[in-house]
Structures are given as structure tokens and as C-alpha cells.
PDB file of C-alpha atoms in Angstrom:
ATOM      1  CA  UNK A   1       9.989  17.595   5.322  1.00 57.00           C
ATOM      2  CA  UNK A   2       7.563  15.244   7.096  1.00 81.00           C
ATOM      3  CA  UNK A   3       7.049  11.649   6.018  1.00 86.00           C
ATOM      4  CA  UNK A   4       3.548  12.319   4.693  1.00 87.00           C
ATOM      5  CA  UNK A   5       4.862  14.990   2.311  1.00 89.00           C
ATOM      6  CA  UNK A   6       7.590  12.611   1.181  1.00 90.00           C
ATOM      7  CA  UNK A   7       4.980   9.951   0.440  1.00 91.00           C
ATOM      8  CA  UNK A   8       2.905  12.415  -1.588  1.00 91.00           C
ATOM      9  CA  UNK A   9       6.011  13.454  -3.524  1.00 92.00           C
ATOM     10  CA  UNK A  10       7.109   9.875  -4.212  1.00 93.00           C
ATOM     11  CA  UNK A  11       3.666   8.796  -5.455  1.00 92.00           C
ATOM     12  CA  UNK A  12       3.577  11.834  -7.744  1.00 91.00           C
ATOM     13  CA  UNK A  13       7.016  10.976  -9.197  1.00 91.00           C
ATOM     14  CA  UNK A  14       5.931   7.425 -10.002  1.00 90.00           C
ATOM     15  CA  UNK A  15       2.570   8.435 -11.469  1.00 89.00           C
ATOM     16  CA  UNK A  16       4.039  11.278 -13.533  1.00 87.00           C
ATOM     17  CA  UNK A  17       7.055   9.162 -14.525  1.00 87.00           C
ATOM     18  CA  UNK A  18       9.584  11.863 -13.745  1.00 88.00           C
ATOM     19  CA  UNK A  19      10.855  14.328 -11.198  1.00 89.00           C
ATOM     20  CA  UNK A  20      10.320  17.407 -13.363  1.00 88.00           C
ATOM     21  CA  UNK A  21       6.667  16.634 -14.154  1.00 88.00           C
ATOM     22  CA  UNK A  22       5.940  15.765 -10.527  1.00 90.00           C
ATOM     23  CA  UNK A  23       7.693  18.939  -9.408  1.00 90.00           C
ATOM     24  CA  UNK A  24       5.461  21.045 -11.632  1.00 90.00           C
ATOM     25  CA  UNK A  25       2.393  19.465 -10.018  1.00 88.00           C
ATOM     26  CA  UNK A  26       3.762  20.110  -6.544  1.00 89.00           C
ATOM     27  CA  UNK A  27       5.214  23.557  -7.273  1.00 91.00           C
ATOM     28  CA  UNK A  28       8.796  22.423  -6.608  1.00 91.00           C
ATOM     29  CA  UNK A  29      11.928  22.939  -8.676  1.00 91.00           C
ATOM     30  CA  UNK A  30      13.805  19.967 -10.214  1.00 88.00           C
ATOM     31  CA  UNK A  31      16.712  20.634  -7.852  1.00 91.00           C
ATOM     32  CA  UNK A  32      14.424  20.497  -4.827  1.00 92.00           C
ATOM     33  CA  UNK A  33      12.794  17.291  -6.052  1.00 91.00           C
ATOM     34  CA  UNK A  34      16.189  15.666  -6.595  1.00 91.00           C
ATOM     35  CA  UNK A  35      17.412  16.695  -3.163  1.00 92.00           C
ATOM     36  CA  UNK A  36      14.262  15.446  -1.418  1.00 92.00           C
ATOM     37  CA  UNK A  37      14.344  12.090  -3.229  1.00 92.00           C
ATOM     38  CA  UNK A  38      18.018  11.680  -2.339  1.00 92.00           C
ATOM     39  CA  UNK A  39      17.276  12.485   1.306  1.00 92.00           C
ATOM     40  CA  UNK A  40      14.408   9.966   1.279  1.00 91.00           C
ATOM     41  CA  UNK A  41      16.655   7.210  -0.067  1.00 92.00           C
ATOM     42  CA  UNK A  42      19.379   8.090   2.445  1.00 92.00           C
ATOM     43  CA  UNK A  43      16.866   7.950   5.293  1.00 90.00           C
ATOM     44  CA  UNK A  44      15.988   4.323   4.520  1.00 90.00           C
ATOM     45  CA  UNK A  45      19.394   3.338   3.162  1.00 93.00           C
ATOM     46  CA  UNK A  46      17.980   1.874  -0.059  1.00 92.00           C
ATOM     47  CA  UNK A  47      17.571   2.933  -3.668  1.00 92.00           C
ATOM     48  CA  UNK A  48      13.890   3.496  -4.438  1.00 93.00           C
ATOM     49  CA  UNK A  49      14.049   4.515  -8.109  1.00 91.00           C
ATOM     50  CA  UNK A  50      16.135   3.640 -11.137  1.00 88.00           C
ATOM     51  CA  UNK A  51      16.355   6.889 -13.105  1.00 81.00           C
ATOM     52  CA  UNK A  52      17.346   7.741 -16.651  1.00 75.00           C
ATOM     53  CA  UNK A  53      16.867  10.926 -18.660  1.00 66.00           C
ATOM     54  CA  UNK A  54      13.487   9.738 -19.941  1.00 71.00           C
ATOM     55  CA  UNK A  55      12.226   7.178 -17.487  1.00 77.00           C
ATOM     56  CA  UNK A  56      11.974   6.277 -13.810  1.00 83.00           C
ATOM     57  CA  UNK A  57      11.493   2.716 -12.651  1.00 87.00           C
ATOM     58  CA  UNK A  58      10.765   1.255  -9.237  1.00 90.00           C
ATOM     59  CA  UNK A  59      13.300  -0.927  -7.502  1.00 91.00           C
ATOM     60  CA  UNK A  60      11.989  -3.784  -5.368  1.00 91.00           C
ATOM     61  CA  UNK A  61      12.228  -1.563  -2.294  1.00 91.00           C
ATOM     62  CA  UNK A  62      10.641   1.295  -4.232  1.00 92.00           C
ATOM     63  CA  UNK A  63       7.693  -0.853  -5.287  1.00 90.00           C
ATOM     64  CA  UNK A  64       7.102  -1.868  -1.665  1.00 92.00           C
ATOM     65  CA  UNK A  65       7.295   1.763  -0.521  1.00 92.00           C
ATOM     66  CA  UNK A  66       5.044   2.953  -3.365  1.00 90.00           C
ATOM     67  CA  UNK A  67       2.269   0.491  -2.561  1.00 90.00           C
ATOM     68  CA  UNK A  68       2.465   1.340   1.136  1.00 90.00           C
ATOM     69  CA  UNK A  69       2.261   5.048   0.289  1.00 91.00           C
ATOM     70  CA  UNK A  70      -0.832   4.514  -1.854  1.00 89.00           C
ATOM     71  CA  UNK A  71      -2.509   2.616   0.959  1.00 84.00           C
ATOM     72  CA  UNK A  72      -1.673   5.228   3.594  1.00 87.00           C
ATOM     73  CA  UNK A  73      -2.655   8.188   1.410  1.00 86.00           C
ATOM     74  CA  UNK A  74      -5.940   6.504   0.515  1.00 80.00           C
ATOM     75  CA  UNK A  75      -6.720   5.962   4.209  1.00 78.00           C
ATOM     76  CA  UNK A  76      -5.908   9.571   5.041  1.00 81.00           C
ATOM     77  CA  UNK A  77      -8.078  10.779   2.173  1.00 76.00           C
ATOM     78  CA  UNK A  78     -10.957   8.628   3.400  1.00 69.00           C
ATOM     79  CA  UNK A  79     -10.655   9.954   6.953  1.00 72.00           C
ATOM     80  CA  UNK A  80     -10.577  13.530   5.669  1.00 71.00           C
ATOM     81  CA  UNK A  81     -13.672  12.830   3.597  1.00 67.00           C
ATOM     82  CA  UNK A  82     -15.493  11.437   6.623  1.00 62.00           C
ATOM     83  CA  UNK A  83     -14.528  14.437   8.739  1.00 63.00           C
ATOM     84  CA  UNK A  84     -15.410  17.026   6.106  1.00 59.00           C
ATOM     85  CA  UNK A  85     -18.536  15.451   4.630  1.00 55.00           C
ATOM     86  CA  UNK A  86     -19.874  13.305   7.448  1.00 50.00           C
ATOM     87  CA  UNK A  87     -20.722   9.619   7.553  1.00 48.00           C
ATOM     88  CA  UNK A  88     -23.529   9.990   5.012  1.00 54.00           C
ATOM     89  CA  UNK A  89     -21.090  10.519   2.129  1.00 69.00           C
ATOM     90  CA  UNK A  90     -20.713   7.387  -0.018  1.00 83.00           C
ATOM     91  CA  UNK A  91     -18.411   7.981  -2.983  1.00 85.00           C
ATOM     92  CA  UNK A  92     -15.248   6.793  -4.655  1.00 88.00           C
ATOM     93  CA  UNK A  93     -13.906   3.747  -6.495  1.00 90.00           C
ATOM     94  CA  UNK A  94     -15.073   0.232  -5.639  1.00 92.00           C
ATOM     95  CA  UNK A  95     -12.781  -2.449  -7.072  1.00 92.00           C
ATOM     96  CA  UNK A  96     -14.251  -5.950  -7.135  1.00 94.00           C
ATOM     97  CA  UNK A  97     -12.745  -9.087  -8.664  1.00 92.00           C
ATOM     98  CA  UNK A  98     -14.681 -12.282  -9.397  1.00 92.00           C
ATOM     99  CA  UNK A  99     -14.506 -15.398 -11.598  1.00 88.00           C
ATOM    100  CA  UNK A 100     -16.083 -14.752 -15.001  1.00 86.00           C
ATOM    101  CA  UNK A 101     -19.087 -17.037 -14.650  1.00 85.00           C
ATOM    102  CA  UNK A 102     -20.056 -15.761 -11.212  1.00 89.00           C
ATOM    103  CA  UNK A 103     -19.084 -12.205 -12.105  1.00 91.00           C
ATOM    104  CA  UNK A 104     -21.382 -11.988 -15.111  1.00 89.00           C
ATOM    105  CA  UNK A 105     -24.317 -13.949 -13.715  1.00 88.00           C
ATOM    106  CA  UNK A 106     -24.465 -12.528 -10.181  1.00 92.00           C
ATOM    107  CA  UNK A 107     -21.890  -9.873  -9.237  1.00 95.00           C
ATOM    108  CA  UNK A 108     -22.515  -7.540 -12.177  1.00 95.00           C
ATOM    109  CA  UNK A 109     -26.294  -7.273 -11.467  1.00 95.00           C
ATOM    110  CA  UNK A 110     -25.584  -6.715  -7.765  1.00 96.00           C
ATOM    111  CA  UNK A 111     -23.064  -3.985  -8.582  1.00 96.00           C
ATOM    112  CA  UNK A 112     -25.545  -2.361 -10.956  1.00 96.00           C
ATOM    113  CA  UNK A 113     -28.183  -2.260  -8.217  1.00 96.00           C
ATOM    114  CA  UNK A 114     -25.716  -0.897  -5.691  1.00 96.00           C
ATOM    115  CA  UNK A 115     -24.450   1.994  -7.816  1.00 95.00           C
ATOM    116  CA  UNK A 116     -28.043   2.855  -8.717  1.00 95.00           C
ATOM    117  CA  UNK A 117     -28.506   3.544  -4.989  1.00 93.00           C
ATOM    118  CA  UNK A 118     -25.121   5.270  -4.636  1.00 93.00           C
ATOM    119  CA  UNK A 119     -24.385   7.017  -7.961  1.00 93.00           C
ATOM    120  CA  UNK A 120     -21.155   8.601  -6.673  1.00 92.00           C
ATOM    121  CA  UNK A 121     -19.586   5.150  -6.304  1.00 93.00           C
ATOM    122  CA  UNK A 122     -17.541   4.183  -9.383  1.00 93.00           C
ATOM    123  CA  UNK A 123     -17.391   0.379  -9.805  1.00 94.00           C
ATOM    124  CA  UNK A 124     -14.447  -1.509 -11.275  1.00 94.00           C
ATOM    125  CA  UNK A 125     -15.359  -5.136 -12.024  1.00 94.00           C
ATOM    126  CA  UNK A 126     -12.417  -7.415 -12.825  1.00 91.00           C
ATOM    127  CA  UNK A 127     -13.460 -10.776 -14.223  1.00 88.00           C
ATOM    128  CA  UNK A 128     -10.669 -13.109 -13.202  1.00 77.00           C
ATOM    129  CA  UNK A 129      -9.764 -15.472 -10.366  1.00 63.00           C
ATOM    130  CA  UNK A 130      -6.001 -15.656 -10.846  1.00 64.00           C
ATOM    131  CA  UNK A 131      -4.894 -13.080  -8.251  1.00 58.00           C
ATOM    132  CA  UNK A 132      -1.916 -14.505  -6.377  1.00 59.00           C
ATOM    133  CA  UNK A 133      -1.394 -11.627  -3.940  1.00 63.00           C
ATOM    134  CA  UNK A 134      -4.652 -10.015  -2.902  1.00 66.00           C
ATOM    135  CA  UNK A 135      -2.975  -7.528  -0.572  1.00 63.00           C
ATOM    136  CA  UNK A 136      -0.953  -6.066  -3.450  1.00 65.00           C
ATOM    137  CA  UNK A 137      -3.612  -6.336  -6.175  1.00 71.00           C
ATOM    138  CA  UNK A 138      -5.286  -3.008  -5.451  1.00 77.00           C
ATOM    139  CA  UNK A 139      -8.688  -4.740  -5.314  1.00 85.00           C
ATOM    140  CA  UNK A 140     -11.044  -3.876  -2.470  1.00 89.00           C
ATOM    141  CA  UNK A 141     -12.993  -7.133  -2.599  1.00 91.00           C
ATOM    142  CA  UNK A 142     -12.002 -10.440  -4.181  1.00 90.00           C
ATOM    143  CA  UNK A 143     -14.603 -13.152  -4.759  1.00 91.00           C
ATOM    144  CA  UNK A 144     -13.022 -16.528  -5.306  1.00 86.00           C
ATOM    145  CA  UNK A 145     -13.422 -20.261  -4.944  1.00 82.00           C
ATOM    146  CA  UNK A 146     -11.271 -22.101  -2.455  1.00 74.00           C
ATOM    147  CA  UNK A 147      -9.597 -21.709   0.870  1.00 65.00           C
ATOM    148  CA  UNK A 148      -7.772 -18.689   2.275  1.00 59.00           C
ATOM    149  CA  UNK A 149      -4.066 -19.115   2.992  1.00 58.00           C
ATOM    150  CA  UNK A 150      -3.075 -15.576   4.022  1.00 57.00           C
ATOM    151  CA  UNK A 151      -4.178 -15.114   7.645  1.00 57.00           C
ATOM    152  CA  UNK A 152      -3.782 -11.320   7.389  1.00 64.00           C
ATOM    153  CA  UNK A 153      -6.915 -11.187   5.213  1.00 76.00           C
ATOM    154  CA  UNK A 154     -10.561 -11.633   6.120  1.00 83.00           C
ATOM    155  CA  UNK A 155     -12.509 -14.372   4.357  1.00 84.00           C
ATOM    156  CA  UNK A 156     -16.271 -14.831   4.603  1.00 88.00           C
ATOM    157  CA  UNK A 157     -18.164 -17.604   2.869  1.00 89.00           C
ATOM    158  CA  UNK A 158     -20.563 -16.118   0.356  1.00 91.00           C
ATOM    159  CA  UNK A 159     -22.108 -19.435  -0.594  1.00 89.00           C
ATOM    160  CA  UNK A 160     -21.461 -23.120   0.009  1.00 86.00           C
ATOM    161  CA  UNK A 161     -20.784 -24.923  -3.219  1.00 84.00           C
ATOM    162  CA  UNK A 162     -19.612 -28.179  -4.690  1.00 86.00           C
ATOM    163  CA  UNK A 163     -18.109 -29.287  -7.962  1.00 89.00           C
ATOM    164  CA  UNK A 164     -20.039 -31.248 -10.549  1.00 92.00           C
ATOM    165  CA  UNK A 165     -19.125 -33.095 -13.707  1.00 94.00           C
ATOM    166  CA  UNK A 166     -21.330 -31.922 -16.535  1.00 96.00           C
ATOM    167  CA  UNK A 167     -21.770 -32.300 -20.267  1.00 97.00           C
ATOM    168  CA  UNK A 168     -24.354 -31.473 -22.883  1.00 97.00           C
ATOM    169  CA  UNK A 169     -27.112 -34.001 -23.637  1.00 97.00           C
ATOM    170  CA  UNK A 170     -25.781 -34.181 -27.197  1.00 97.00           C
ATOM    171  CA  UNK A 171     -22.304 -35.183 -26.016  1.00 97.00           C
ATOM    172  CA  UNK A 172     -23.662 -37.894 -23.720  1.00 97.00           C
ATOM    173  CA  UNK A 173     -25.962 -39.240 -26.423  1.00 97.00           C
ATOM    174  CA  UNK A 174     -22.975 -39.587 -28.753  1.00 96.00           C
ATOM    175  CA  UNK A 175     -20.292 -40.811 -26.312  1.00 96.00           C
ATOM    176  CA  UNK A 176     -22.283 -42.442 -23.520  1.00 95.00           C
ATOM    177  CA  UNK A 177     -22.573 -41.571 -19.839  1.00 96.00           C
ATOM    178  CA  UNK A 178     -19.706 -42.438 -17.462  1.00 94.00           C
ATOM    179  CA  UNK A 179     -20.928 -44.598 -14.571  1.00 93.00           C
ATOM    180  CA  UNK A 180     -17.731 -44.576 -12.472  1.00 92.00           C
ATOM    181  CA  UNK A 181     -14.693 -42.249 -12.354  1.00 92.00           C
ATOM    182  CA  UNK A 182     -12.534 -44.743 -14.250  1.00 93.00           C
ATOM    183  CA  UNK A 183     -14.854 -44.389 -17.266  1.00 94.00           C
ATOM    184  CA  UNK A 184     -13.571 -40.830 -17.783  1.00 93.00           C
ATOM    185  CA  UNK A 185     -10.388 -42.229 -19.318  1.00 90.00           C
ATOM    186  CA  UNK A 186     -12.315 -42.882 -22.537  1.00 92.00           C
ATOM    187  CA  UNK A 187     -14.088 -39.493 -22.607  1.00 95.00           C
ATOM    188  CA  UNK A 188     -13.179 -36.072 -23.978  1.00 95.00           C
ATOM    189  CA  UNK A 189     -12.514 -33.828 -20.978  1.00 95.00           C
ATOM    190  CA  UNK A 190     -12.301 -30.049 -20.771  1.00 96.00           C
ATOM    191  CA  UNK A 191      -9.421 -29.087 -18.499  1.00 94.00           C
ATOM    192  CA  UNK A 192      -8.636 -25.906 -16.608  1.00 90.00           C
ATOM    193  CA  UNK A 193      -5.201 -24.292 -16.554  1.00 87.00           C
ATOM    194  CA  UNK A 194      -4.135 -22.575 -13.342  1.00 79.00           C
ATOM    195  CA  UNK A 195      -0.828 -20.689 -13.407  1.00 76.00           C
ATOM    196  CA  UNK A 196       0.166 -22.862 -16.404  1.00 78.00           C
ATOM    197  CA  UNK A 197      -0.621 -26.035 -14.426  1.00 85.00           C
ATOM    198  CA  UNK A 198      -2.867 -28.508 -16.237  1.00 89.00           C
ATOM    199  CA  UNK A 199      -5.573 -29.556 -13.749  1.00 89.00           C
ATOM    200  CA  UNK A 200      -6.133 -32.902 -15.455  1.00 90.00           C
ATOM    201  CA  UNK A 201      -6.017 -35.114 -12.354  1.00 90.00           C
ATOM    202  CA  UNK A 202      -9.504 -35.119 -10.888  1.00 91.00           C
ATOM    203  CA  UNK A 203     -10.177 -36.437  -7.395  1.00 89.00           C
ATOM    204  CA  UNK A 204     -13.288 -38.305  -6.284  1.00 89.00           C
ATOM    205  CA  UNK A 205     -14.612 -39.547  -2.987  1.00 86.00           C
ATOM    206  CA  UNK A 206     -17.481 -41.967  -2.357  1.00 82.00           C
ATOM    207  CA  UNK A 207     -18.021 -42.305   1.392  1.00 79.00           C
ATOM    208  CA  UNK A 208     -14.542 -43.313   2.654  1.00 78.00           C
ATOM    209  CA  UNK A 209     -13.197 -44.423  -0.709  1.00 84.00           C
ATOM    210  CA  UNK A 210     -10.993 -41.976  -2.620  1.00 86.00           C
ATOM    211  CA  UNK A 211      -9.819 -42.282  -6.205  1.00 88.00           C
ATOM    212  CA  UNK A 212      -7.811 -39.995  -8.486  1.00 89.00           C
ATOM    213  CA  UNK A 213      -8.203 -40.113 -12.259  1.00 89.00           C
ATOM    214  CA  UNK A 214      -5.914 -38.453 -14.811  1.00 91.00           C
ATOM    215  CA  UNK A 215      -8.302 -37.617 -17.614  1.00 92.00           C
ATOM    216  CA  UNK A 216      -7.643 -37.297 -21.330  1.00 86.00           C
ATOM    217  CA  UNK A 217      -7.858 -33.555 -22.071  1.00 92.00           C
ATOM    218  CA  UNK A 218      -9.609 -32.615 -25.273  1.00 91.00           C
ATOM    219  CA  UNK A 219      -9.232 -28.851 -24.725  1.00 95.00           C
ATOM    220  CA  UNK A 220      -7.514 -26.560 -22.217  1.00 94.00           C
ATOM    221  CA  UNK A 221      -8.327 -23.048 -21.009  1.00 92.00           C
ATOM    222  CA  UNK A 222      -7.429 -20.821 -18.069  1.00 86.00           C
ATOM    223  CA  UNK A 223     -10.894 -19.242 -18.318  1.00 86.00           C
ATOM    224  CA  UNK A 224     -13.755 -21.040 -16.569  1.00 87.00           C
ATOM    225  CA  UNK A 225     -16.329 -19.339 -18.778  1.00 88.00           C
ATOM    226  CA  UNK A 226     -14.712 -20.836 -21.886  1.00 93.00           C
ATOM    227  CA  UNK A 227     -14.747 -24.301 -20.285  1.00 94.00           C
ATOM    228  CA  UNK A 228     -18.470 -23.856 -19.635  1.00 94.00           C
ATOM    229  CA  UNK A 229     -19.117 -22.698 -23.225  1.00 95.00           C
ATOM    230  CA  UNK A 230     -17.242 -25.669 -24.672  1.00 97.00           C
ATOM    231  CA  UNK A 231     -19.337 -28.004 -22.517  1.00 97.00           C
ATOM    232  CA  UNK A 232     -22.521 -26.337 -23.776  1.00 97.00           C
ATOM    233  CA  UNK A 233     -21.310 -26.847 -27.358  1.00 96.00           C
ATOM    234  CA  UNK A 234     -20.832 -30.587 -26.770  1.00 96.00           C
ATOM    235  CA  UNK A 235     -17.033 -30.603 -26.795  1.00 96.00           C
ATOM    236  CA  UNK A 236     -16.683 -32.778 -23.694  1.00 96.00           C
ATOM    237  CA  UNK A 237     -17.106 -33.209 -19.948  1.00 96.00           C
ATOM    238  CA  UNK A 238     -16.210 -30.367 -17.590  1.00 95.00           C
ATOM    239  CA  UNK A 239     -15.532 -30.207 -13.848  1.00 93.00           C
ATOM    240  CA  UNK A 240     -17.268 -27.010 -12.704  1.00 92.00           C
ATOM    241  CA  UNK A 241     -18.614 -25.316  -9.617  1.00 88.00           C
ATOM    242  CA  UNK A 242     -22.343 -25.934  -9.480  1.00 89.00           C
ATOM    243  CA  UNK A 243     -22.868 -22.185  -9.026  1.00 88.00           C
ATOM    244  CA  UNK A 244     -21.336 -21.537 -12.453  1.00 88.00           C
ATOM    245  CA  UNK A 245     -23.585 -23.954 -14.329  1.00 90.00           C
ATOM    246  CA  UNK A 246     -26.706 -23.928 -12.186  1.00 87.00           C
ATOM    247  CA  UNK A 247     -28.863 -22.124 -14.764  1.00 87.00           C
ATOM    248  CA  UNK A 248     -27.606 -24.437 -17.548  1.00 92.00           C
ATOM    249  CA  UNK A 249     -28.560 -27.507 -15.526  1.00 93.00           C
ATOM    250  CA  UNK A 250     -31.975 -26.090 -14.697  1.00 90.00           C
ATOM    251  CA  UNK A 251     -32.639 -25.513 -18.395  1.00 92.00           C
ATOM    252  CA  UNK A 252     -31.207 -28.954 -19.275  1.00 94.00           C
ATOM    253  CA  UNK A 253     -28.529 -27.444 -21.493  1.00 96.00           C
ATOM    254  CA  UNK A 254     -26.083 -29.391 -19.303  1.00 96.00           C
ATOM    255  CA  UNK A 255     -26.508 -32.697 -17.496  1.00 96.00           C
ATOM    256  CA  UNK A 256     -24.540 -33.767 -14.414  1.00 95.00           C
ATOM    257  CA  UNK A 257     -22.865 -37.184 -14.234  1.00 95.00           C
ATOM    258  CA  UNK A 258     -21.277 -39.263 -11.450  1.00 92.00           C
ATOM    259  CA  UNK A 259     -23.542 -37.550  -8.955  1.00 90.00           C
ATOM    260  CA  UNK A 260     -22.784 -39.971  -6.125  1.00 85.00           C
ATOM    261  CA  UNK A 261     -19.232 -38.691  -5.748  1.00 84.00           C
ATOM    262  CA  UNK A 262     -17.630 -35.618  -4.216  1.00 82.00           C
ATOM    263  CA  UNK A 263     -15.286 -34.060  -6.746  1.00 79.00           C
ATOM    264  CA  UNK A 264     -12.463 -31.536  -6.746  1.00 74.00           C
ATOM    265  CA  UNK A 265      -9.156 -30.513  -8.288  1.00 69.00           C
ATOM    266  CA  UNK A 266      -7.273 -31.381  -5.101  1.00 60.00           C
ATOM    267  CA  UNK A 267      -7.412 -34.085  -2.459  1.00 54.00           C
ATOM    268  CA  UNK A 268      -7.568 -32.009   0.741  1.00 47.00           C
ATOM    269  CA  UNK A 269     -10.764 -30.651   2.350  1.00 47.00           C
ATOM    270  CA  UNK A 270     -12.728 -31.569  -0.728  1.00 47.00           C
ATOM    271  CA  UNK A 271     -16.006 -29.905   0.198  1.00 45.00           C
ATOM    272  CA  UNK A 272     -14.969 -26.608   1.781  1.00 44.00           C
ATOM    273  CA  UNK A 273     -12.337 -25.846  -0.872  1.00 61.00           C
ATOM    274  CA  UNK A 274     -15.113 -25.533  -3.464  1.00 75.00           C
ATOM    275  CA  UNK A 275     -17.031 -22.889  -1.506  1.00 84.00           C
ATOM    276  CA  UNK A 276     -17.347 -19.349  -2.834  1.00 89.00           C
ATOM    277  CA  UNK A 277     -15.648 -16.851  -0.522  1.00 90.00           C
ATOM    278  CA  UNK A 278     -15.358 -13.076  -0.237  1.00 91.00           C
ATOM    279  CA  UNK A 279     -11.858 -11.907   0.678  1.00 88.00           C
ATOM    280  CA  UNK A 280     -10.844  -8.412   1.713  1.00 85.00           C
ATOM    281  CA  UNK A 281      -8.202  -6.610   3.720  1.00 77.00           C
ATOM    282  CA  UNK A 282      -9.099  -5.520   7.218  1.00 70.00           C
ATOM    283  CA  UNK A 283      -8.455  -1.806   7.601  1.00 61.00           C
ATOM    284  CA  UNK A 284      -9.013   0.440  10.572  1.00 58.00           C
ATOM    285  CA  UNK A 285     -10.616   3.042   8.333  1.00 58.00           C
ATOM    286  CA  UNK A 286     -12.430   0.892   5.807  1.00 71.00           C
ATOM    287  CA  UNK A 287     -14.318   3.178   3.395  1.00 80.00           C
ATOM    288  CA  UNK A 288     -18.040   3.237   3.967  1.00 83.00           C
ATOM    289  CA  UNK A 289     -18.720   2.284   0.331  1.00 89.00           C
ATOM    290  CA  UNK A 290     -16.907  -1.024   0.899  1.00 90.00           C
ATOM    291  CA  UNK A 291     -18.765  -1.783   4.129  1.00 88.00           C
ATOM    292  CA  UNK A 292     -22.093  -1.003   2.498  1.00 92.00           C
ATOM    293  CA  UNK A 293     -21.348  -3.078  -0.588  1.00 94.00           C
ATOM    294  CA  UNK A 294     -20.288  -6.068   1.506  1.00 94.00           C
ATOM    295  CA  UNK A 295     -23.582  -5.895   3.407  1.00 93.00           C
ATOM    296  CA  UNK A 296     -25.525  -5.582   0.157  1.00 95.00           C
ATOM    297  CA  UNK A 297     -23.597  -8.422  -1.479  1.00 96.00           C
ATOM    298  CA  UNK A 298     -24.322 -10.847   1.359  1.00 95.00           C
ATOM    299  CA  UNK A 299     -27.983  -9.841   1.290  1.00 94.00           C
ATOM    300  CA  UNK A 300     -28.577 -10.046  -2.476  1.00 94.00           C
ATOM    301  CA  UNK A 301     -26.415 -13.005  -3.543  1.00 93.00           C
ATOM    302  CA  UNK A 302     -28.562 -15.663  -1.800  1.00 91.00           C
ATOM    303  CA  UNK A 303     -31.686 -14.039  -3.243  1.00 89.00           C
ATOM    304  CA  UNK A 304     -30.323 -14.275  -6.797  1.00 87.00           C
ATOM    305  CA  UNK A 305     -29.280 -17.872  -6.204  1.00 83.00           C
ATOM    306  CA  UNK A 306     -32.751 -18.768  -5.010  1.00 80.00           C
ATOM    307  CA  UNK A 307     -34.278 -17.087  -8.041  1.00 77.00           C
ATOM    308  CA  UNK A 308     -32.107 -19.120 -10.421  1.00 69.00           C
ATOM    309  CA  UNK A 309     -32.710 -22.382  -8.508  1.00 62.00           C
ATOM    310  CA  UNK A 310     -30.413 -23.772  -5.834  1.00 48.00           C
ATOM    311  CA  UNK A 311     -28.679 -27.047  -6.731  1.00 43.00           C
ATOM    312  CA  UNK A 312     -26.233 -27.269  -3.856  1.00 41.00           C
ATOM    313  CA  UNK A 313     -27.957 -30.113  -2.048  1.00 38.00           C
TER     314      UNK A 313
END
């Protein structure tokens, strides 16, 4: 059998969680399925599946092969669709990941507008920013703050940004306004968790002077939206991207403090690491729906920012 048929068979086994069920889908007997899987494993000299009478599980090599098969089969399907239906066809799943604040305020409305134009596109919106391996996440587009480490991916800046310290007027009226970074030691601070790391050391820069302050955390969360909500409720001071809290500042629900300083969670490249970026995998046959959505995203996002009031300066 050719490699493409083997890939189709292997993906079916994993999805159907068994050789017999996959064989029924493919019109092959259990004996044939067993023989083909054995030949596949012998070809590569590795075990791809751990099998029991009721369950199949991927080995490390099997997981790598499975993900590669999905990617290849998806590309082939896209090419076939282009050939059969022409370039005008825009359909299929569109998987987008974004931080919760940005996702709800900006990306969700943009997605809604896009699928209204292309009703055969099915959007998946994942509200998180904790993806460690974008290439293996299955997401088409990842919107995230910070720099790109993996050079095999494409990163385009969606919007410049900066981090601000903010609190509710009620909190500041009760506890006072910090005038220098050192004053934060006596304030209640709302601290992000990232991969179980407590981001409680905040870094500041005023011209050439740099200072790092370990704050006193009042509350922790790994969800930026919860940090924002706690700040709105007067629970303490938060270090947020200005894009996340722009509308709250405009409406005076939140007030920024220590405005003369650059601020971040790390000490390197303090300004650029706070920018909002769009990350995606470069593919030779990138589906048209992804290309169109990227164009639409870069067109509409600045317009929505301008409508809400731009505080990046």
C-alpha cells in the first residue's frame, strides 16, 4: 500500500480508537488492518500504538506520526477542494486562539463579521494564551502578547502595546496612589500565574534607570480577565496590557498609576515584548479561509481600537 493510504488508515485507527472500528469504516478486515499496521511499524522501525483489547494509545513516535498525518491529509484535502471547486470556495474550520480580554472585546466581533460574509466557514475561538507549542496545538491562528521564539513560525504585529499599572478609583481613594515603584510594596497587588510561575516581580524603567520590585500579592490568577475584574472591583493594583483595559480607562472605571515608567513582567526588550502579535504556521497550501481572515483581521482590528479610543501613546 502507498504511504498516503497508510496515513489515512492510521488516522482512522486513532480517531475510532480501534482497528476493528477503523476497518469497518475503510472496508477492511481486522486481519488486514493488523497486517498493515504491523508493516507500517516495521517500515519505520518503531512502535506507533500501544494496543489492548479495548483501547489503543499513541506512543511518542505514534503521536508525532499522527500529527504529521493530520497535517498532510488536511493539505491534500484543501488542494482537492481548490481543484474541484475553484478558488472562490471558502469553507471549513477556522481555529483561532486569543487571550480572553482581547478575544472577547475584539476578536469575537471580528470573527462574527467574517463568518457573516463566509457562512460556510466554521469558527473555533479558544480564549487562552497558554499555548506552549503552537505548531502542535492544531490552531490555525494564535493571537498572543510577547515575542516569538520559534523561527519556523510567522509572526506579524497586530498592534503595538504597552503595559500599565491600573486600579479602581475606589481602591486608590482608600489606599493612596503609589508615586514610585517602591511604593508598591505597601499595596495589594493582583498577580498573574504563567505555567505555575508567580509573576510577582515587576520591572520598571525610567529613561536609563531600571528597577525591579517584588510586590505583595493579594490575589493570583492564570486568567488575565479575572485579574482585570478584580481590579475593577477594587481588590488591588494590576499590571495589564493597555489594550485589555483601554475601555475601562476611557470610562474611568480604572485609573493608571506610575505613568512615567515602562513596565513589564521581564527585563529584556521591555517595549516590544508587550506588543500583540498574530502567529501562524507557513504552509505551501494555506487554506483560502485563513488567508482571507488574516487580511480581514489586520484591516478591522485597528478600526475597532480607534473606535474604543487608542491609549498607546
